[in-house]
mmCIF file of C-alpha atoms in Angstrom:
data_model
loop_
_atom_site.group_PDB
_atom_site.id
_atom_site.type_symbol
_atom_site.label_atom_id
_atom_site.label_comp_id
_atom_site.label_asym_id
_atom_site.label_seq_id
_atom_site.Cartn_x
_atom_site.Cartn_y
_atom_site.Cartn_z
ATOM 1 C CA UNK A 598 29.379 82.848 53.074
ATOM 2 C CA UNK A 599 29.045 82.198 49.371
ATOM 3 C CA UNK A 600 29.162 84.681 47.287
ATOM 4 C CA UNK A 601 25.752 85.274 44.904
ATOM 5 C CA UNK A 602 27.897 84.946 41.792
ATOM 6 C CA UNK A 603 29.070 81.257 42.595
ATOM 7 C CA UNK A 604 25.565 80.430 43.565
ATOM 8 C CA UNK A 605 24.489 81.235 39.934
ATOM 9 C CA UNK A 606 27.641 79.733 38.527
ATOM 10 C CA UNK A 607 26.155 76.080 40.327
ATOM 11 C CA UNK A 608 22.958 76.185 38.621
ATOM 12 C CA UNK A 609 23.601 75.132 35.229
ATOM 13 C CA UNK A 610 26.128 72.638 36.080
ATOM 14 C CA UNK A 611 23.447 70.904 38.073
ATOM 15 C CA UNK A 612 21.329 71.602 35.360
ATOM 16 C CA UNK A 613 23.457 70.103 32.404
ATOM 17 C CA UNK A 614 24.129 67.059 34.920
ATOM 18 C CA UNK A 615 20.246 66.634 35.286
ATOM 19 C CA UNK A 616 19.953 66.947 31.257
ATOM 20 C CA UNK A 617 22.564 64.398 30.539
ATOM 21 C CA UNK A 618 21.226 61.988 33.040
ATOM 22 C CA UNK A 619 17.209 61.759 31.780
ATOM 23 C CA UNK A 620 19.201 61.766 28.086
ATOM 24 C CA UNK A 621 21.360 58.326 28.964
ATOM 25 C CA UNK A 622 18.140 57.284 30.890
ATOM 26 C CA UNK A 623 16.103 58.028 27.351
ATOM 27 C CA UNK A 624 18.929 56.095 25.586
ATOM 28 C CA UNK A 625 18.755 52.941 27.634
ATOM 29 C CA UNK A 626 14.874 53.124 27.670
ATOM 30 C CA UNK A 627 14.949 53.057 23.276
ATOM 31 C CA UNK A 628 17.188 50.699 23.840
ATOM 32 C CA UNK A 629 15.480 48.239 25.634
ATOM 33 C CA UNK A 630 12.187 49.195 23.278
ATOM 34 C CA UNK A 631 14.188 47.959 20.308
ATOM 35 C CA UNK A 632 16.138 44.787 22.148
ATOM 36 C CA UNK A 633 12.478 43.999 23.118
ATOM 37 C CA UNK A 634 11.041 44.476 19.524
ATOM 38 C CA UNK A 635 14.170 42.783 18.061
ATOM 39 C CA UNK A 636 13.283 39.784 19.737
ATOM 40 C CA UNK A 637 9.711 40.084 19.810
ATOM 41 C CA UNK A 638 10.375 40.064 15.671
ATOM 42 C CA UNK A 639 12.489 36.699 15.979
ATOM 43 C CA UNK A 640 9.930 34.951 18.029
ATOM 44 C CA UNK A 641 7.732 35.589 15.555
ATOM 45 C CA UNK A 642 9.270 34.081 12.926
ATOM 46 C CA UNK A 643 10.363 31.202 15.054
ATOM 47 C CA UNK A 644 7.047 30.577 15.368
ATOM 48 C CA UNK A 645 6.113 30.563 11.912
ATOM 49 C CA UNK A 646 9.122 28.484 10.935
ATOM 50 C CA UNK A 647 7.749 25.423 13.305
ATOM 51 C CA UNK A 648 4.242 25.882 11.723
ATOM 52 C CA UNK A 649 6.056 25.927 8.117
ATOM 53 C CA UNK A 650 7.589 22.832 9.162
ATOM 54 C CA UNK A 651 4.205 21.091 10.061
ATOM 55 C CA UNK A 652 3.474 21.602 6.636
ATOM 56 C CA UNK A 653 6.234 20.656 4.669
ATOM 57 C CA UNK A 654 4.470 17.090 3.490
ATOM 58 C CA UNK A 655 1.833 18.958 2.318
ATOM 59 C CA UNK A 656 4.071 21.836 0.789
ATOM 60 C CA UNK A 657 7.404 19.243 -0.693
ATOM 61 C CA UNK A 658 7.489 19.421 -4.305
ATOM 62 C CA UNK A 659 3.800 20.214 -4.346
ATOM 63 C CA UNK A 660 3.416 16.162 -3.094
ATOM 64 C CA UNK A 661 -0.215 15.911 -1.131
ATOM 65 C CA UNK A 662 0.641 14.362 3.120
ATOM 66 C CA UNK A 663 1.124 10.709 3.230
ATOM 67 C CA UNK A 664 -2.243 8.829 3.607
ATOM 68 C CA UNK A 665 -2.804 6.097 6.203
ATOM 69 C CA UNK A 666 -1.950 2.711 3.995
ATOM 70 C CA UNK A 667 -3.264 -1.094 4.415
ATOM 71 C CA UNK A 668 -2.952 -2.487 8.100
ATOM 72 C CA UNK A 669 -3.773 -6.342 9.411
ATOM 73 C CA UNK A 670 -7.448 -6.417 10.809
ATOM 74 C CA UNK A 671 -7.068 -9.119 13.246
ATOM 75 C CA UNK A 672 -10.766 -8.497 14.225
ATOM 76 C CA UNK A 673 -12.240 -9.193 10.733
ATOM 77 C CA UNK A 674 -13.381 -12.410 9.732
ATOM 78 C CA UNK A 675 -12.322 -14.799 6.828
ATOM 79 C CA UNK A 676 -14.494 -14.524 4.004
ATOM 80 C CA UNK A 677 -12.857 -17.028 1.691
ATOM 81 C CA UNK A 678 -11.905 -20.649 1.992
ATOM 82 C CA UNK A 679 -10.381 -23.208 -0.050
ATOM 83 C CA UNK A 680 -12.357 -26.283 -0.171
ATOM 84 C CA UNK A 681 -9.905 -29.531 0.749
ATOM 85 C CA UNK A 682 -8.905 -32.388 -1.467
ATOM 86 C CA UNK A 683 -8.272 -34.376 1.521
ATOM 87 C CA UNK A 684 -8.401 -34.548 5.481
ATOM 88 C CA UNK A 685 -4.084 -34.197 5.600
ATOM 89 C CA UNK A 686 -4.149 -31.059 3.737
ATOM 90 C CA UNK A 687 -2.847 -28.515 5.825
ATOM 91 C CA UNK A 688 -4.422 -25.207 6.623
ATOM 92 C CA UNK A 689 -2.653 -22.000 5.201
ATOM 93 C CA UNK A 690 -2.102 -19.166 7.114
ATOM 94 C CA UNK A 691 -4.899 -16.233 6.909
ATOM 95 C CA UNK A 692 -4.165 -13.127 6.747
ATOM 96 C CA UNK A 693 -6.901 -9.942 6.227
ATOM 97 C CA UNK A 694 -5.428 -6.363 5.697
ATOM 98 C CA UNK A 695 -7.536 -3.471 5.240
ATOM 99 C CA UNK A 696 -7.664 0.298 4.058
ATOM 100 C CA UNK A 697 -8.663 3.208 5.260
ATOM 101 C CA UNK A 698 -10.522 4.104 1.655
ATOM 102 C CA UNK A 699 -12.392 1.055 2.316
ATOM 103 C CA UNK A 700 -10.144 -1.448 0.352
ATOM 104 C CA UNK A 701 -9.800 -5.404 1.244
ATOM 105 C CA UNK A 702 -7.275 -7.837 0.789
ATOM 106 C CA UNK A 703 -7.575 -11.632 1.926
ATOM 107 C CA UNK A 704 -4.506 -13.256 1.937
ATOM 108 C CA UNK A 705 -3.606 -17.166 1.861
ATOM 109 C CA UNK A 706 -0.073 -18.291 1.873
ATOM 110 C CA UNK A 707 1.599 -21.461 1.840
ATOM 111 C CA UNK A 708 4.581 -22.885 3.081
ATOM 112 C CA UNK A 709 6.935 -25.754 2.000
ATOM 113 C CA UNK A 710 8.422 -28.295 4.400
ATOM 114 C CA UNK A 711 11.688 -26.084 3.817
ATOM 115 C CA UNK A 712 9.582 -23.023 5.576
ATOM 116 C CA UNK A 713 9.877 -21.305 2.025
ATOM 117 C CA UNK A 714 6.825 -20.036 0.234
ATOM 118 C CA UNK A 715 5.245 -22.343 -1.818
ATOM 119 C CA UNK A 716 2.176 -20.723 -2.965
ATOM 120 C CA UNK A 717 -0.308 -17.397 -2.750
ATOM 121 C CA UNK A 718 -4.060 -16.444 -3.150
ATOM 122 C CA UNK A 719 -5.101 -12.948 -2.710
ATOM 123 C CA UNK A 720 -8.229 -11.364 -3.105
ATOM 124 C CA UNK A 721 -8.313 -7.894 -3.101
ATOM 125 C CA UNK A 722 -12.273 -6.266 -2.917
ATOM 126 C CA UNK A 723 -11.260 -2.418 -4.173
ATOM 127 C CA UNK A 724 -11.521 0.558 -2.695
ATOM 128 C CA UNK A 725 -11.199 4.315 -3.367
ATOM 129 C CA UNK A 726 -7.759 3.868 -3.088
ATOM 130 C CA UNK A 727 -7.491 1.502 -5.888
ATOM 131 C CA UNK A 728 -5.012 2.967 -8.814
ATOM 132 C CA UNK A 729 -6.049 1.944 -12.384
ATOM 133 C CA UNK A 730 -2.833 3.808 -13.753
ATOM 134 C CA UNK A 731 -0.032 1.324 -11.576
ATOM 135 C CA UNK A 732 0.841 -1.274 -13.151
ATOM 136 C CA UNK A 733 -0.177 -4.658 -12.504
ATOM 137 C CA UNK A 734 3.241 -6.184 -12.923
ATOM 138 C CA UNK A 735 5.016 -4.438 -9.803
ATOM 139 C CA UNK A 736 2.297 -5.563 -7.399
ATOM 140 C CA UNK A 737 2.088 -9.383 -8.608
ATOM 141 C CA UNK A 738 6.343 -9.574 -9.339
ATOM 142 C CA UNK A 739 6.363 -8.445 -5.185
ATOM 143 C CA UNK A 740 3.770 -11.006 -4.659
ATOM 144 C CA UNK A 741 6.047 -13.494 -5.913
ATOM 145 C CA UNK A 742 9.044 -12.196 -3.769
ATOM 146 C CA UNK A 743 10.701 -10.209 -6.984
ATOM 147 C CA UNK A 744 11.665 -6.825 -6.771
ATOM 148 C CA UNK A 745 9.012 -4.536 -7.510
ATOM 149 C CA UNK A 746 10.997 -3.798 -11.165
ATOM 150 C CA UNK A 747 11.513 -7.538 -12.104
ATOM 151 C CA UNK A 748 9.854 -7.500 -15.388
ATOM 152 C CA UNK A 749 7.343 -10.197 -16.603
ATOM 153 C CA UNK A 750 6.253 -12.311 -19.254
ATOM 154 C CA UNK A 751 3.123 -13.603 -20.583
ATOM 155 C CA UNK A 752 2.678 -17.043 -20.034
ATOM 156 C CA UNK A 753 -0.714 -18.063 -21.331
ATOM 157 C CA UNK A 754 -4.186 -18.834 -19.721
ATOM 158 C CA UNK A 755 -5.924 -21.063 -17.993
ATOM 159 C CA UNK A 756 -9.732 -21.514 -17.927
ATOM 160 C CA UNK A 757 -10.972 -21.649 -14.593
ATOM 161 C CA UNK A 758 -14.389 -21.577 -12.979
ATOM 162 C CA UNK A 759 -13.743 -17.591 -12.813
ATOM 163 C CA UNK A 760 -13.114 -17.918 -16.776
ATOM 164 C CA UNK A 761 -9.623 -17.316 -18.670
ATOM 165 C CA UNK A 762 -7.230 -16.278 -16.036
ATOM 166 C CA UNK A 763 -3.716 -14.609 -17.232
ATOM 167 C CA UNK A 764 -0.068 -16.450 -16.224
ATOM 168 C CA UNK A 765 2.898 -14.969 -15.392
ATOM 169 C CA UNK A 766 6.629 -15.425 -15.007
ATOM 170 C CA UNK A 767 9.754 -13.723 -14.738
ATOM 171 C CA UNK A 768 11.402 -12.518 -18.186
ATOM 172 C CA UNK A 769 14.622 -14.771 -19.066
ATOM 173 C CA UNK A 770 13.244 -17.938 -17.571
ATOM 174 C CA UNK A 771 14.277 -21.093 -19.634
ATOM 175 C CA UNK A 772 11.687 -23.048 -21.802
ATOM 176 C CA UNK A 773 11.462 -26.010 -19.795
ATOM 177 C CA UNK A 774 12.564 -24.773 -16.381
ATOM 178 C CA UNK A 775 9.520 -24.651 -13.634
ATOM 179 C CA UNK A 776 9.706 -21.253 -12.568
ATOM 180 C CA UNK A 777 6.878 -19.998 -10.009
ATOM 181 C CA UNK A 778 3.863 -18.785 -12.040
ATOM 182 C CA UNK A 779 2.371 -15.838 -11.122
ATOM 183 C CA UNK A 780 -1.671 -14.954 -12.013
ATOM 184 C CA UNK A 781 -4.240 -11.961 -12.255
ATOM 185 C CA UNK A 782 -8.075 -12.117 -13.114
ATOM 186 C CA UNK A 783 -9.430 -8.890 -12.500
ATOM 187 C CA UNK A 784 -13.846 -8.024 -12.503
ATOM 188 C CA UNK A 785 -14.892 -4.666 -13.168
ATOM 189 C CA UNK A 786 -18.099 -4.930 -11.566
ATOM 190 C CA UNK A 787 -17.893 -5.733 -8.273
ATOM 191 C CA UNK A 788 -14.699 -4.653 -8.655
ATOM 192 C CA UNK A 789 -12.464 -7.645 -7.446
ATOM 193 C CA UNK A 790 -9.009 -8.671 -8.034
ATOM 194 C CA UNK A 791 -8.100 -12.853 -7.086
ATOM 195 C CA UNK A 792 -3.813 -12.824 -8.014
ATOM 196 C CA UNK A 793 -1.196 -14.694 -6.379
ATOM 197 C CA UNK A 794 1.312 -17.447 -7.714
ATOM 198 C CA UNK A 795 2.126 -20.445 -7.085
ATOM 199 C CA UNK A 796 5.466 -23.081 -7.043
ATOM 200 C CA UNK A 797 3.961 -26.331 -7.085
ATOM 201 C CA UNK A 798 4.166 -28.914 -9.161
ATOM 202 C CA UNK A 799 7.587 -30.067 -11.195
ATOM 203 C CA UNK A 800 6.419 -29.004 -14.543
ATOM 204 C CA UNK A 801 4.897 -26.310 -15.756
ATOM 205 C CA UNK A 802 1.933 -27.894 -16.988
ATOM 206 C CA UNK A 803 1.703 -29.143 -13.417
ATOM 207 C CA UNK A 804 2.011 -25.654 -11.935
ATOM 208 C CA UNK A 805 -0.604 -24.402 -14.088
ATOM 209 C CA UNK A 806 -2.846 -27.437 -13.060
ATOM 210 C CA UNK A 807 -2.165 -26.063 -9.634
ATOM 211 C CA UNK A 808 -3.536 -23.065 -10.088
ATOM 212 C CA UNK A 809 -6.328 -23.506 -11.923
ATOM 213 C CA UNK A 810 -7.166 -26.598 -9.079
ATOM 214 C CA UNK A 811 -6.302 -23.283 -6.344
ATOM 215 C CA UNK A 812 -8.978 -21.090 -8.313
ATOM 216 C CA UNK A 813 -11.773 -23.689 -8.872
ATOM 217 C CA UNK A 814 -11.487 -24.786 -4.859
ATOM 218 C CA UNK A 815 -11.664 -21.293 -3.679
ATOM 219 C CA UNK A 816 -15.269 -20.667 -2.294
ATOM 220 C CA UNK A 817 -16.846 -17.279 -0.178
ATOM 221 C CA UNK A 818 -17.777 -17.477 3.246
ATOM 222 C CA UNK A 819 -19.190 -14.275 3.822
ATOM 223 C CA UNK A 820 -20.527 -11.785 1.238
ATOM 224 C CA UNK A 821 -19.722 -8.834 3.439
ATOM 225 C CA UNK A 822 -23.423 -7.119 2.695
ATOM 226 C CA UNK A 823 -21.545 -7.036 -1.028
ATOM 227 C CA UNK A 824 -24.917 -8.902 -2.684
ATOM 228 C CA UNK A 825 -22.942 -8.358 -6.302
ATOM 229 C CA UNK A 826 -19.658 -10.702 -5.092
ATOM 230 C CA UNK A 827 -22.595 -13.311 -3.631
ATOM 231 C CA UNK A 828 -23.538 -13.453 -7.255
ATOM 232 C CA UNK A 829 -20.235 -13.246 -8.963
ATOM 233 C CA UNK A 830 -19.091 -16.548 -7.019
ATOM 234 C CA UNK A 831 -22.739 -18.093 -7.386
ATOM 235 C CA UNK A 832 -22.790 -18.110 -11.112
ATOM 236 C CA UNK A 833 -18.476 -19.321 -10.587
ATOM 237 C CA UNK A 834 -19.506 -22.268 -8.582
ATOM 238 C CA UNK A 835 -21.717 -23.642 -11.261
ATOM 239 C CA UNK A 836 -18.383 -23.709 -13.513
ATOM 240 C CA UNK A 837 -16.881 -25.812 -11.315
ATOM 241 C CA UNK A 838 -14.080 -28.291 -12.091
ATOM 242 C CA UNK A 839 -12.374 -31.029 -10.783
ATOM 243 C CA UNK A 840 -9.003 -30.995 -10.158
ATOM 244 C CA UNK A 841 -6.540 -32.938 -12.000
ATOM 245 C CA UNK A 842 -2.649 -32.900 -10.592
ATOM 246 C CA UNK A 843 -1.436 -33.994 -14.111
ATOM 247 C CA UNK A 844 -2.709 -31.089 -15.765
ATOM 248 C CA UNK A 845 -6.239 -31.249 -17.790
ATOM 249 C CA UNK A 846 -5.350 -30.121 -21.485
ATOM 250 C CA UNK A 847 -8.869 -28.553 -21.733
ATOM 251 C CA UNK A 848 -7.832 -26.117 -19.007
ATOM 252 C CA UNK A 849 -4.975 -24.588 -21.296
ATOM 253 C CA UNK A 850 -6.078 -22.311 -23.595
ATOM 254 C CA UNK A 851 -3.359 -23.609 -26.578
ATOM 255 C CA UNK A 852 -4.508 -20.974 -29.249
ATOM 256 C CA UNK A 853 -3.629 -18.559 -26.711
ATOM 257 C CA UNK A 854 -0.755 -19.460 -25.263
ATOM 258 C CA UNK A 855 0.892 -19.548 -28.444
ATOM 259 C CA UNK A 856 0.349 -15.738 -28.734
ATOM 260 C CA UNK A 857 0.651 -14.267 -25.141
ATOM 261 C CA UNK A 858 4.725 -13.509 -25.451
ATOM 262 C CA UNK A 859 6.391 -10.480 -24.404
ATOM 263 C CA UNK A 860 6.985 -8.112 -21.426
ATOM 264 C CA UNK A 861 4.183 -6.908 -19.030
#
């Protein structure tokens, strides 16, 4: 039979085991509290790292999120056409790209026997996202297949049915040489913008003839409930002009051209 003293001796060591157990338990309960919080904390910020992320176009260098840009409206209608000089003329190609600011640009190109591009007529109704501060130059010198850095040069006027419309060419080009001309007539009100170029002819009065002849065919289909571009190519038409392949000397500006030098 035990004796009373080694009964008493037993209780504390069961007691102390009992204390040290519920202590380890207490440990590995904080523990798991902080693993839990720990990566509680990290999902947390993983989350708002992915939603920084879906803001970084807005958030880069303090540049605003790219904006949808001009796509081809195969659904929309021609609303220009280029009256023919004769039945074998062939028909350029049409193409009508639109912008999600309401912008409008109806594009005619033409193509040599060579399948190279021989000529260009674009007429751009503006939008909201129309830019008065870019340059003209880097549009029209990527209309002509330059880079959009090539510089340009003045190269006179021409009088057209639209009035005095501005020629250009690439800077360096040698007097004499018929390089492609480029063009620009821009109307404040409706705002409009006809540019393009064009490589026909073997001299450069002859390419200028061209263009003027492209400009005094080109007549409006549709109006597009725009009553102000009905009007603009109303009181054009009466202007009028024949067109001469040689080059009309009337349609050259002389004065002008003598003065219009220098870089774009």
């Amino acid at each position: 039979m035990q004796s009373l003293e080694a009964g008493t001796a037993a209780i504390p060591t069961r007691t102390s085991l009992y204390l040290t157990l519920a202590a380890f338990a207490d440990e590995v309960i904080g523990t798991l509290a902080r693993l839990i919080a720990y990566v509680g904390t990290l999902a947390l910020f993983a989350i708002l790292a992915l939603a920084a992320l879906g803001q970084l176009p807005e958030l880069r260098d303090g540049e605003p999120a790219l904006k949808p840009g001009w796509s081809t409206a195969d659904r929309s209608h021609p609303a220009f056409v280029l009256s023919r000089i004769d039945s074998s003329e062939k028909t350029a190609s049409y193409t009508i790209l639109r912008h999600p600011e309401g912008g409008r640009k109806d594009v005619m190109r033409w193509m040599s026997a060579a399948d190279q591009p021989l000529a260009e007529l674009e007429i751009y109704r503006e939008g909201g996202e129309f830019d008065v501060a870019r340059p003209v130059a880097m549009d029209l010198a990527v209309q002509m297949g330059l880079g959009a850095g090539t510089p340009l040069e003045q190269a006179g006027l021409i009088e057209t049915k639209f009035g005095p419309v501005a020629l250009f060419r690439p800077i360096g080009t040698d007097k004499g040489t018929p390089a492609c001309l480029g063009y620009l007539k821009r109307n404040e009100e409706p705002g409009l913008q006809i540019s393009g170029f064009s490589c026909q002819g073997d001299t450069m009065p002859a390419r200028r003839a061209a263009i003027a002849c492209t400009l005094n065919r080109l007549t409006q289909l549709a109006s597009g409930n725009e009553p102000k571009l009905a009007e603009l190519f109303a009181r054009a038409e009466l202007k009028r002009r024949a067109c001469d392949p040689a080059g009309s000397p009337d349609w050259l500006l002389s004065a002008a051209n003598a003065q219009l030098r220098g870089a774009l």
